[in-house]
Coordinates of C-alpha atoms in Angstrom, one line a residue:
X1444 CA -84.5 -31.0 -26.0
X1445 CA -86.3 -31.3 -22.6
X1446 CA -90.0 -31.8 -22.7
X1447 CA -92.2 -29.0 -22.1
X1448 CA -93.6 -28.3 -18.7
X1449 CA -97.0 -29.9 -18.3
X1450 CA -98.6 -26.7 -17.3
X1451 CA -97.4 -24.8 -20.0
X1452 CA -98.1 -27.5 -23.1
X1453 CA -101.7 -28.3 -21.7
X1454 CA -104.9 -26.2 -21.6
X1455 CA -104.9 -24.1 -18.1
X1456 CA -108.6 -25.0 -17.9
X1457 CA -107.6 -29.0 -18.2
X1458 CA -104.9 -28.5 -15.3
X1459 CA -107.8 -26.8 -13.2
X1460 CA -110.3 -29.9 -14.2
X1461 CA -107.9 -32.6 -13.6
X1462 CA -105.4 -31.5 -10.8
X1463 CA -104.4 -35.4 -9.7
X1464 CA -103.5 -36.2 -13.1
X1465 CA -101.0 -33.4 -13.7
X1466 CA -99.6 -33.3 -10.2
X1467 CA -98.9 -37.3 -11.1
X1468 CA -97.3 -35.9 -14.1
X1469 CA -95.4 -33.3 -12.3
X1470 CA -94.0 -35.4 -9.7
X1471 CA -93.0 -38.2 -12.3
X1472 CA -91.0 -35.6 -14.1
X1473 CA -89.8 -34.0 -10.9
X1474 CA -89.6 -36.8 -8.3
X1475 CA -89.0 -35.8 -4.6
X1476 CA -85.6 -36.7 -3.0
X1477 CA -85.2 -39.8 -0.9
X1478 CA -82.6 -39.7 2.1
X1479 CA -81.0 -42.6 0.2
X1480 CA -80.5 -40.3 -2.7
X1481 CA -78.3 -37.9 -1.0
X1482 CA -74.8 -38.6 -0.7
X1483 CA -73.5 -37.6 3.1
X1484 CA -69.9 -36.9 2.7
X1485 CA -67.0 -38.5 4.9
X1486 CA -64.8 -35.6 6.0
X1487 CA -61.8 -37.6 6.5
X1488 CA -62.2 -39.2 3.1
X1489 CA -62.7 -35.7 1.4
X1490 CA -59.4 -34.6 2.9
X1491 CA -57.5 -37.6 1.6
X1492 CA -58.8 -37.4 -1.7
X1493 CA -58.2 -33.4 -1.6
X1494 CA -54.5 -34.3 -0.4
X1495 CA -53.7 -36.9 -3.2
X1496 CA -55.3 -34.6 -5.9
X1497 CA -53.4 -31.9 -4.9
X1498 CA -50.2 -33.7 -4.4
X1499 CA -50.4 -34.7 -7.9
X1500 CA -51.3 -31.2 -9.2
X1501 CA -48.3 -30.1 -7.2
X1502 CA -46.0 -32.5 -8.8
X1503 CA -47.1 -31.6 -12.4
X1504 CA -46.2 -27.9 -11.9
X1505 CA -43.2 -28.4 -10.2
X1506 CA -42.0 -30.4 -13.2
X1507 CA -43.3 -27.8 -15.9
X1508 CA -42.0 -25.0 -13.1
X1509 CA -38.6 -26.3 -13.1
X1510 CA -38.3 -26.4 -17.1
X1511 CA -39.3 -23.1 -17.5
X1512 CA -37.2 -21.6 -14.6
X1513 CA -34.4 -23.5 -16.3
X1514 CA -35.0 -22.6 -19.7
X1515 CA -32.0 -20.5 -20.5
X1516 CA -29.6 -23.4 -19.0
X1517 CA -31.6 -25.9 -20.9
X1518 CA -31.0 -23.9 -24.3
X1519 CA -27.4 -23.9 -23.7
X1520 CA -27.1 -27.9 -22.8
X1521 CA -29.6 -29.0 -25.4
X1522 CA -29.5 -26.3 -28.3
X1523 CA -26.0 -24.9 -28.5
X1524 CA -25.6 -22.0 -31.0
X1525 CA -23.9 -18.3 -31.1
X1526 CA -27.5 -16.7 -30.7
X1527 CA -29.0 -16.7 -27.1
X1528 CA -32.5 -15.9 -28.4
X1529 CA -32.5 -18.9 -30.9
X1530 CA -31.2 -21.1 -27.6
X1531 CA -34.2 -19.5 -25.4
X1532 CA -36.8 -19.7 -28.5
X1533 CA -35.8 -23.6 -29.0
X1534 CA -35.9 -24.1 -25.4
X1535 CA -39.6 -22.8 -25.2
X1536 CA -40.6 -24.4 -28.4
X1537 CA -39.6 -27.8 -26.6
X1538 CA -41.5 -26.4 -23.5
X1539 CA -44.6 -26.1 -26.0
X1540 CA -44.1 -29.6 -27.6
X1541 CA -45.5 -31.3 -24.3
X1542 CA -48.7 -29.0 -25.0
X1543 CA -49.3 -30.3 -28.3
X1544 CA -49.8 -33.8 -27.1
X1545 CA -51.9 -32.9 -24.1
X1546 CA -55.0 -33.0 -26.0
X1547 CA -54.4 -36.5 -27.2
X1548 CA -53.4 -37.3 -23.8
X1549 CA -57.0 -35.9 -22.7
X1550 CA -58.8 -37.6 -25.3
X1551 CA -57.2 -40.8 -24.0
X1552 CA -57.2 -40.6 -20.4
X1553 CA -60.4 -38.6 -20.0
X1554 CA -63.2 -41.0 -21.7
X1555 CA -60.7 -43.9 -19.9
X1556 CA -61.7 -42.1 -16.5
X1557 CA -65.5 -42.2 -17.3
X1558 CA -65.2 -46.0 -18.0
X1559 CA -63.0 -47.5 -15.3
X1560 CA -63.0 -44.9 -12.8
X1561 CA -61.1 -41.7 -11.7
X1562 CA -59.0 -43.5 -9.3
X1563 CA -57.1 -45.7 -11.8
X1564 CA -56.4 -43.2 -14.3
X1565 CA -55.0 -40.8 -11.9
X1566 CA -52.7 -43.4 -10.5
X1567 CA -51.4 -44.2 -14.4
X1568 CA -50.8 -40.5 -15.2
X1569 CA -48.8 -40.1 -11.9
X1570 CA -46.5 -42.8 -12.9
X1571 CA -45.8 -41.5 -16.5
X1572 CA -45.4 -38.0 -15.2
X1573 CA -42.7 -39.1 -12.8
X1574 CA -40.9 -41.3 -15.5
X1575 CA -41.0 -38.7 -17.9
X1576 CA -39.5 -36.0 -15.9
X1577 CA -37.3 -38.4 -14.0
X1578 CA -35.7 -39.3 -17.5
X1579 CA -35.1 -36.0 -18.6
X1580 CA -32.6 -35.6 -15.7
X1581 CA -30.5 -38.6 -17.0
X1582 CA -30.3 -37.2 -20.8
X1583 CA -26.7 -36.6 -21.9
X1584 CA -25.9 -33.0 -23.0
X1585 CA -25.7 -32.0 -26.7
X1586 CA -22.0 -32.2 -26.5
X1587 CA -22.0 -35.8 -25.6
X1588 CA -24.5 -37.4 -28.1
X1589 CA -25.2 -34.5 -30.3
X1590 CA -28.7 -33.9 -31.7
X1591 CA -30.1 -37.1 -30.2
X1592 CA -30.0 -35.1 -27.0
X1593 CA -32.7 -32.8 -28.2
X1594 CA -34.7 -35.8 -29.8
X1595 CA -34.8 -37.3 -26.3
X1596 CA -35.8 -34.4 -24.6
X1597 CA -38.5 -33.7 -27.0
X1598 CA -39.6 -37.3 -26.5
X1599 CA -39.7 -37.1 -22.5
X1600 CA -41.3 -34.1 -22.9
X1601 CA -44.1 -35.3 -25.2
X1602 CA -44.5 -38.3 -22.4
X1603 CA -45.2 -35.4 -19.7
X1604 CA -47.6 -33.6 -21.9
X1605 CA -49.3 -36.9 -22.6
X1606 CA -49.7 -37.6 -19.0
X1607 CA -50.8 -34.4 -18.0
X1608 CA -53.3 -34.6 -20.4
X1609 CA -55.2 -36.9 -18.0
X1610 CA -54.0 -35.2 -14.7
X1611 CA -55.9 -31.8 -14.4
X1612 CA -59.5 -33.0 -15.6
X1613 CA -59.2 -36.1 -13.3
X1614 CA -57.7 -34.5 -10.2
X1615 CA -60.4 -31.5 -10.3
X1616 CA -63.2 -34.0 -11.0
X1617 CA -62.1 -36.0 -8.2
X1618 CA -62.4 -33.5 -5.7
X1619 CA -65.5 -32.0 -7.1
X1620 CA -67.2 -35.4 -6.7
X1621 CA -66.0 -35.8 -3.3
X1622 CA -66.7 -32.4 -1.7
X1623 CA -70.1 -31.3 -0.5
X1624 CA -72.0 -29.0 -2.6
X1625 CA -71.8 -25.9 -0.1
X1626 CA -68.0 -26.3 0.2
X1627 CA -66.6 -27.3 -3.4
X1628 CA -65.0 -24.0 -4.0
X1629 CA -62.9 -24.2 -0.9
X1630 CA -61.8 -28.0 -1.2
X1631 CA -61.3 -27.2 -5.0
X1632 CA -59.0 -24.4 -4.2
X1633 CA -56.4 -26.9 -2.7
X1634 CA -56.1 -28.2 -6.4
X1635 CA -54.6 -24.9 -7.2
X1636 CA -52.7 -24.4 -3.7
X1637 CA -50.8 -27.6 -5.1
X1638 CA -50.1 -25.6 -8.5
X1639 CA -48.7 -23.0 -6.4
X1640 CA -47.0 -25.2 -4.0
X1641 CA -45.3 -27.0 -7.2
X1642 CA -44.2 -23.7 -8.6
X1643 CA -42.7 -22.5 -5.2
X1644 CA -41.0 -26.0 -4.8
X1645 CA -39.5 -25.5 -8.1
X1646 CA -38.7 -21.9 -7.8
X1647 CA -37.2 -22.5 -4.3
X1648 CA -34.9 -25.3 -5.7
X1649 CA -33.9 -23.4 -8.6
X1650 CA -33.2 -20.5 -6.7
X1651 CA -30.9 -22.4 -4.5
X1652 CA -29.1 -24.2 -7.3
X1653 CA -28.4 -20.8 -9.0
X1654 CA -27.0 -19.1 -5.5
X1655 CA -25.0 -22.3 -4.6
X1656 CA -23.5 -23.3 -8.2
X1657 CA -21.7 -21.1 -10.7
X1658 CA -23.0 -21.1 -14.4
X1659 CA -20.2 -23.8 -15.4
X1660 CA -21.7 -26.1 -12.6
X1661 CA -25.3 -25.4 -13.4
X1662 CA -24.7 -26.1 -17.4
X1663 CA -22.6 -29.3 -16.5
X1664 CA -24.8 -31.0 -13.6
X1665 CA -26.8 -28.5 -11.7
X1666 CA -29.9 -28.4 -13.8
X1667 CA -30.3 -32.4 -13.3
X1668 CA -31.1 -32.3 -9.8
X1669 CA -34.6 -30.8 -9.7
X1670 CA -35.8 -33.4 -12.6
X1671 CA -34.3 -36.1 -10.5
X1672 CA -36.3 -35.1 -7.5
X1673 CA -39.4 -35.7 -9.3
X1674 CA -38.8 -39.5 -9.1
X1675 CA -39.3 -40.1 -5.2
X1676 CA -41.9 -37.3 -5.4
X1677 CA -43.9 -39.4 -7.9
X1678 CA -43.8 -42.7 -5.6
X1679 CA -45.2 -40.9 -2.4
X1680 CA -48.1 -39.2 -4.9
X1681 CA -48.6 -42.8 -6.2
X1682 CA -49.0 -44.1 -2.8
X1683 CA -51.4 -41.7 -1.8
X1684 CA -53.7 -42.4 -4.7
X1685 CA -53.6 -45.9 -4.4
X1686 CA -55.0 -45.7 -0.9
X1687 CA -58.2 -43.7 -2.1
X1688 CA -61.7 -45.0 -2.8
X1689 CA -63.5 -44.2 -6.0
X1690 CA -65.7 -40.9 -5.7
X1691 CA -69.1 -41.3 -4.3
X1692 CA -70.7 -39.7 -7.5
X1693 CA -68.9 -42.3 -9.7
X1694 CA -69.9 -45.1 -7.5
X1695 CA -73.7 -44.2 -7.9
X1696 CA -73.1 -43.7 -11.6
X1697 CA -71.9 -47.2 -11.8
X1698 CA -74.2 -48.8 -9.3
X1699 CA -71.2 -49.5 -7.2
X1700 CA -71.0 -49.7 -3.5
X1701 CA -73.6 -46.9 -2.9
X1702 CA -76.7 -47.1 -5.1
X1703 CA -79.1 -44.5 -6.4
X1704 CA -82.9 -45.1 -5.9
X1705 CA -85.4 -45.0 -8.4
X1706 CA -85.9 -41.4 -7.6
X1707 CA -82.7 -40.1 -8.6
X1708 CA -83.7 -39.8 -12.0
X1709 CA -81.1 -37.2 -12.6
X1710 CA -78.3 -39.8 -12.3
X1711 CA -77.2 -41.4 -15.4
X1712 CA -77.3 -44.9 -15.2
X1713 CA -73.9 -45.9 -17.3
X1714 CA -70.4 -44.1 -18.0
X1715 CA -69.8 -44.4 -21.6
X1716 CA -66.9 -42.0 -22.0
X1717 CA -67.5 -41.6 -25.8
X1718 CA -65.5 -39.1 -27.5
X1719 CA -68.1 -38.8 -30.2
X1720 CA -70.8 -38.2 -27.8
X1721 CA -68.7 -35.5 -26.1
X1722 CA -68.3 -33.6 -29.6
X1723 CA -71.5 -33.9 -30.6
X1724 CA -73.8 -33.2 -27.6
X1725 CA -71.7 -30.8 -25.4
X1726 CA -69.8 -28.8 -27.9
X1727 CA -71.5 -25.4 -26.8
X1728 CA -70.0 -26.1 -23.3
X1729 CA -66.7 -27.2 -24.5
X1730 CA -66.2 -24.1 -26.1
X1731 CA -67.3 -22.4 -23.2
X1732 CA -64.7 -24.4 -21.2
X1733 CA -61.8 -23.7 -23.9
X1734 CA -62.5 -19.9 -23.5
X1735 CA -62.4 -19.9 -20.0
X1736 CA -59.5 -22.2 -19.8
X1737 CA -57.5 -20.1 -22.5
X1738 CA -58.2 -16.6 -20.6
X1739 CA -56.8 -18.4 -17.2
X1740 CA -53.8 -20.2 -18.8
X1741 CA -52.3 -17.4 -20.7
X1742 CA -52.3 -15.3 -17.6
X1743 CA -51.2 -18.3 -15.4
X1744 CA -48.2 -19.1 -17.3
X1745 CA -47.1 -15.9 -18.2
X1746 CA -47.0 -14.8 -14.4
X1747 CA -46.0 -18.2 -12.8
X1748 CA -43.7 -19.8 -15.7
X1749 CA -42.6 -16.9 -18.0
X1750 CA -41.9 -13.9 -15.6
X1751 CA -38.4 -14.9 -14.5
X1752 CA -37.4 -15.3 -17.8
X1753 CA -38.9 -12.0 -18.7
X1754 CA -37.3 -10.3 -15.8
X1755 CA -33.7 -11.7 -16.7
X1756 CA -33.7 -11.8 -20.3
X1757 CA -36.0 -8.8 -21.1
X1758 CA -35.1 -6.3 -18.2
X1759 CA -31.5 -7.6 -17.3
X1760 CA -32.1 -9.0 -13.9
X1761 CA -30.5 -11.8 -12.4
X1762 CA -32.1 -15.2 -12.5
X1763 CA -32.2 -15.3 -8.6
X1764 CA -33.4 -11.7 -8.5
X1765 CA -36.4 -12.6 -10.5
X1766 CA -37.1 -15.9 -9.0
X1767 CA -37.1 -14.6 -5.4
X1768 CA -39.6 -12.1 -6.1
X1769 CA -41.7 -14.6 -7.7
X1770 CA -41.2 -16.7 -5.1
X1771 CA -42.5 -14.3 -2.2
X1772 CA -45.6 -13.7 -4.6
X1773 CA -46.6 -17.0 -5.0
X1774 CA -46.2 -17.7 -1.2
X1775 CA -48.6 -14.9 -0.2
X1776 CA -51.3 -16.4 -3.0
X1777 CA -50.9 -19.7 -1.3
X1778 CA -51.8 -18.1 2.2
X1779 CA -55.1 -16.4 0.9
X1780 CA -55.9 -19.1 -2.1
X1781 CA -58.3 -21.2 0.3
X1782 CA -60.0 -18.3 1.5
X1783 CA -60.8 -17.2 -2.0
X1784 CA -62.3 -20.7 -2.6
X1785 CA -64.5 -20.0 0.6
X1786 CA -65.7 -16.6 -0.9
X1787 CA -66.7 -18.3 -4.4
X1788 CA -69.0 -20.7 -2.2
X1789 CA -70.5 -17.5 -0.4
X1790 CA -70.6 -15.2 -3.3
X1791 CA -70.8 -17.5 -6.5
X1792 CA -67.9 -18.7 -8.8
X1793 CA -69.1 -15.9 -11.4
X1794 CA -68.2 -12.7 -9.1
X1795 CA -64.9 -14.1 -8.3
X1796 CA -64.1 -15.1 -12.1
X1797 CA -65.2 -11.5 -13.3
X1798 CA -63.0 -10.1 -10.7
X1799 CA -59.9 -11.8 -12.1
X1800 CA -60.6 -11.2 -15.6
X1801 CA -61.1 -7.4 -14.8
X1802 CA -58.1 -7.3 -12.9
X1803 CA -56.0 -8.3 -16.0
X1804 CA -57.7 -6.2 -18.3
X1805 CA -57.3 -3.1 -16.5
X1806 CA -54.2 -3.6 -14.2
X1807 CA -51.6 -5.5 -16.5
X1808 CA -50.4 -2.5 -18.3
X1809 CA -49.8 -0.5 -15.0
X1810 CA -48.3 -3.6 -13.3
X1811 CA -45.9 -4.3 -16.2
X1812 CA -44.8 -0.3 -16.2
X1813 CA -44.2 -1.1 -12.5
X1814 CA -42.1 -3.8 -13.2
X1815 CA -40.0 -2.1 -15.8
X1816 CA -38.8 0.4 -13.1
X1817 CA -35.6 -0.6 -11.3
X1818 CA -36.2 -1.6 -7.8
X1819 CA -37.5 -4.5 -5.8
X1820 CA -40.5 -2.6 -4.5
X1821 CA -42.1 -1.6 -7.5
X1822 CA -41.5 -4.9 -9.4
X1823 CA -43.1 -6.7 -6.3
X1824 CA -46.2 -4.2 -6.4
X1825 CA -46.4 -4.9 -10.1
X1826 CA -46.4 -8.6 -9.7
X1827 CA -48.8 -8.4 -6.5
X1828 CA -51.3 -6.9 -8.7
X1829 CA -51.1 -9.6 -11.3
X1830 CA -51.1 -12.2 -8.6
X1831 CA -54.1 -10.7 -6.7
X1832 CA -55.8 -11.2 -10.1
X1833 CA -54.7 -14.5 -10.9
X1834 CA -55.5 -16.1 -7.5
X1835 CA -59.3 -14.9 -8.1
X1836 CA -59.3 -17.2 -10.9
X1837 CA -57.1 -20.2 -9.3
X1838 CA -59.1 -20.4 -6.4
X1839 CA -62.3 -20.3 -8.2
X1840 CA -61.5 -22.5 -11.7
X1841 CA -61.2 -25.8 -10.2
X1842 CA -64.8 -25.8 -8.7
X1843 CA -66.2 -23.9 -11.9
X1844 CA -64.8 -26.1 -14.6
X1845 CA -66.0 -29.6 -13.3
X1846 CA -69.5 -28.0 -12.7
X1847 CA -70.1 -27.7 -16.4
X1848 CA -70.3 -31.0 -17.5
X1849 CA -72.6 -34.2 -16.3
X1850 CA -71.1 -37.1 -14.4
X1851 CA -71.1 -39.7 -16.9
X1852 CA -68.9 -37.4 -19.3
X1853 CA -67.1 -34.9 -16.7
X1854 CA -63.7 -36.5 -16.8
X1855 CA -63.6 -36.9 -20.5
X1856 CA -65.1 -33.5 -21.5
X1857 CA -63.2 -31.4 -18.9
X1858 CA -59.8 -33.3 -19.9
X1859 CA -60.7 -32.6 -23.8
X1860 CA -61.8 -29.2 -23.2
X1861 CA -59.1 -28.0 -20.8
X1862 CA -56.2 -29.6 -22.8
X1863 CA -57.3 -28.3 -26.1
X1864 CA -57.1 -25.0 -24.5
X1865 CA -54.1 -25.2 -22.5
X1866 CA -52.4 -26.7 -25.9
X1867 CA -53.2 -23.8 -28.2
X1868 CA -53.2 -21.0 -25.3
X1869 CA -51.2 -22.0 -22.1
X1870 CA -48.2 -24.1 -23.4
X1871 CA -47.6 -21.3 -26.4
X1872 CA -47.7 -18.4 -23.9
X1873 CA -43.8 -17.8 -23.3
X1874 CA -43.1 -18.6 -27.1
X1875 CA -45.7 -16.2 -28.2
X1876 CA -44.6 -13.6 -25.7
X1877 CA -41.0 -13.9 -26.6
X1878 CA -41.7 -13.7 -30.4
X1879 CA -43.6 -10.9 -30.0
X1880 CA -41.2 -8.9 -27.8
X1881 CA -38.7 -9.9 -30.5
X1882 CA -40.9 -8.9 -33.5
X1883 CA -42.0 -5.7 -31.9
X1884 CA -39.4 -4.4 -29.8
X1885 CA -41.8 -3.5 -27.2
X1886 CA -41.3 -5.3 -23.8
X1887 CA -44.9 -4.5 -22.9
X1888 CA -46.3 -7.2 -24.9
X1889 CA -46.9 -9.5 -22.2
X1890 CA -49.4 -6.9 -20.9
X1891 CA -51.2 -6.6 -24.0
X1892 CA -51.5 -10.3 -24.5
X1893 CA -52.7 -11.0 -21.2
X1894 CA -55.6 -7.9 -21.7
X1895 CA -56.7 -9.6 -24.8
X1896 CA -57.3 -12.9 -22.9
X1897 CA -58.8 -11.4 -20.3
X1898 CA -61.3 -9.8 -22.7
X1899 CA -62.2 -13.4 -24.2
X1900 CA -62.6 -14.3 -20.4
X1901 CA -65.0 -11.9 -19.5
X1902 CA -67.6 -13.0 -22.5
X1903 CA -67.1 -16.4 -21.4
X1904 CA -67.8 -15.9 -17.6
X1905 CA -70.7 -13.8 -18.7
X1906 CA -72.4 -16.8 -20.7
X1907 CA -71.6 -19.3 -18.1
X1908 CA -74.2 -20.7 -15.5
X1909 CA -73.9 -19.9 -11.7
X1910 CA -72.9 -23.5 -9.8
X1911 CA -72.1 -22.3 -6.4
X1912 CA -73.8 -24.5 -3.8
X1913 CA -75.8 -26.7 -6.1
X1914 CA -75.2 -30.4 -7.0
X1915 CA -73.0 -31.5 -9.8
X1916 CA -75.0 -32.2 -13.1
X1917 CA -76.2 -35.7 -13.1
X1918 CA -75.3 -36.5 -9.4
X1919 CA -77.5 -36.2 -6.3
X1920 CA -77.1 -33.7 -3.9
X1921 CA -73.9 -33.9 -1.6
X1922 CA -74.0 -32.7 2.0
X1923 CA -71.7 -32.8 4.9
X1924 CA -74.1 -34.0 7.8
X1925 CA -77.3 -36.3 8.2
X1926 CA -79.1 -33.2 9.5
X1927 CA -78.6 -31.5 6.1
X1928 CA -79.8 -34.5 4.2
X1929 CA -83.0 -34.6 6.6
X1930 CA -83.4 -31.0 6.1
X1931 CA -83.4 -31.4 2.1
X1932 CA -85.8 -34.4 2.2
X1933 CA -88.1 -32.2 4.4
X1934 CA -87.9 -29.3 2.0
X1935 CA -89.4 -31.3 -0.5
X1936 CA -92.2 -32.8 1.5
X1937 CA -95.5 -31.6 0.5
X1938 CA -97.4 -29.1 3.1
X1939 CA -100.1 -30.7 5.3
X1940 CA -103.8 -29.8 4.2
X1941 CA -106.3 -29.0 6.9

């Protein structure tokens, strides 16, 4: 608990009698910034960091996207049975398996990133993700090796999930710690631009394969192509990440190349990435993070992963039809997401997140009613309604979440909170919705599920603090120019007395 303010703790008369003493106490507790405390960002380095982090995120979601878009075919290859619903549920259950191990990956890689640095861990997660995805493309079918096909699929899905546990927390931390305070939302939005790019790449490749190959060819070998593409992509991402320097915030934390002066008392002196410490000291913020991520993940996976399966299996459209519409919607979201990031820098994270949650709460049911109408136009309008609500969260969340935690436990705390929530709510979304539709017979269940998630999200957003244009907790201010740094120092200088 923070010590009380000296003016509140002391007798006002004592403060009046000893102004110099109490002024000294106030200065010691709130030291003025020195020029050396302030990080002046290198624009080229920021852009390199954003590019490398975003490419890794794009690869992660390319991997998850191809699995969900090929769910029907994968079910036929690895889980042969007479019942199509059973095949689909088995395929989505394997999709969810990767999320069960994500918290373990977060607990392993997150604290490691707080100890040895963000860069090394992000390179390691990239290697593991590429290996896991590439290996899935090489697994023989059930017809060739029987039940071992499903066992190998589950193993490599778990490897994917384990590596992903360190990916989002590290990538969002990396960009947040590189970006200047006033543009963190803009630069952070490119992480989710990578998410959409990964989905677009996956949807585009799978759509092309469905268009060029017949069902027999897709089941025999066509489904393997997207998984095998992940190998070269992983090497490119690894090369970009290894060329990066460690983040300025972590360097100051570790006392590396950039040293904090004595006045920067807000900067922690060590990086101990201790899981027990995270759960003991930051559990209220962890719960807030889990609620925010849960609402965001359910709506994200419902639209970007599950929707093509919903259109084909529940409404009877062809796989190509559903993927093409989703592809168009995602390209539109990619065009506007950086502008959403800018808006969050200008107006704050909370208003944008509120807009997204309210959109899902009030527009989900009308959107799904439109999607059920036969015709490209109503389906597109319905998906755009959901997409515009989602982009308010996509463009803001990657700047809002890292700002919840201090620098010395940021990677670990965010990895744990994000992946616990993604495991419980995100990865299970296709499975839960498919099961709910099967049990209730209503194909409006996705709308009701999204509305319930948005309600939880609204409460979480109301409870969070606004962090736009403010330094990250435990880090000194970060600005774009020397002039801004000088202005910050000048603003804290005492006014001359005459």
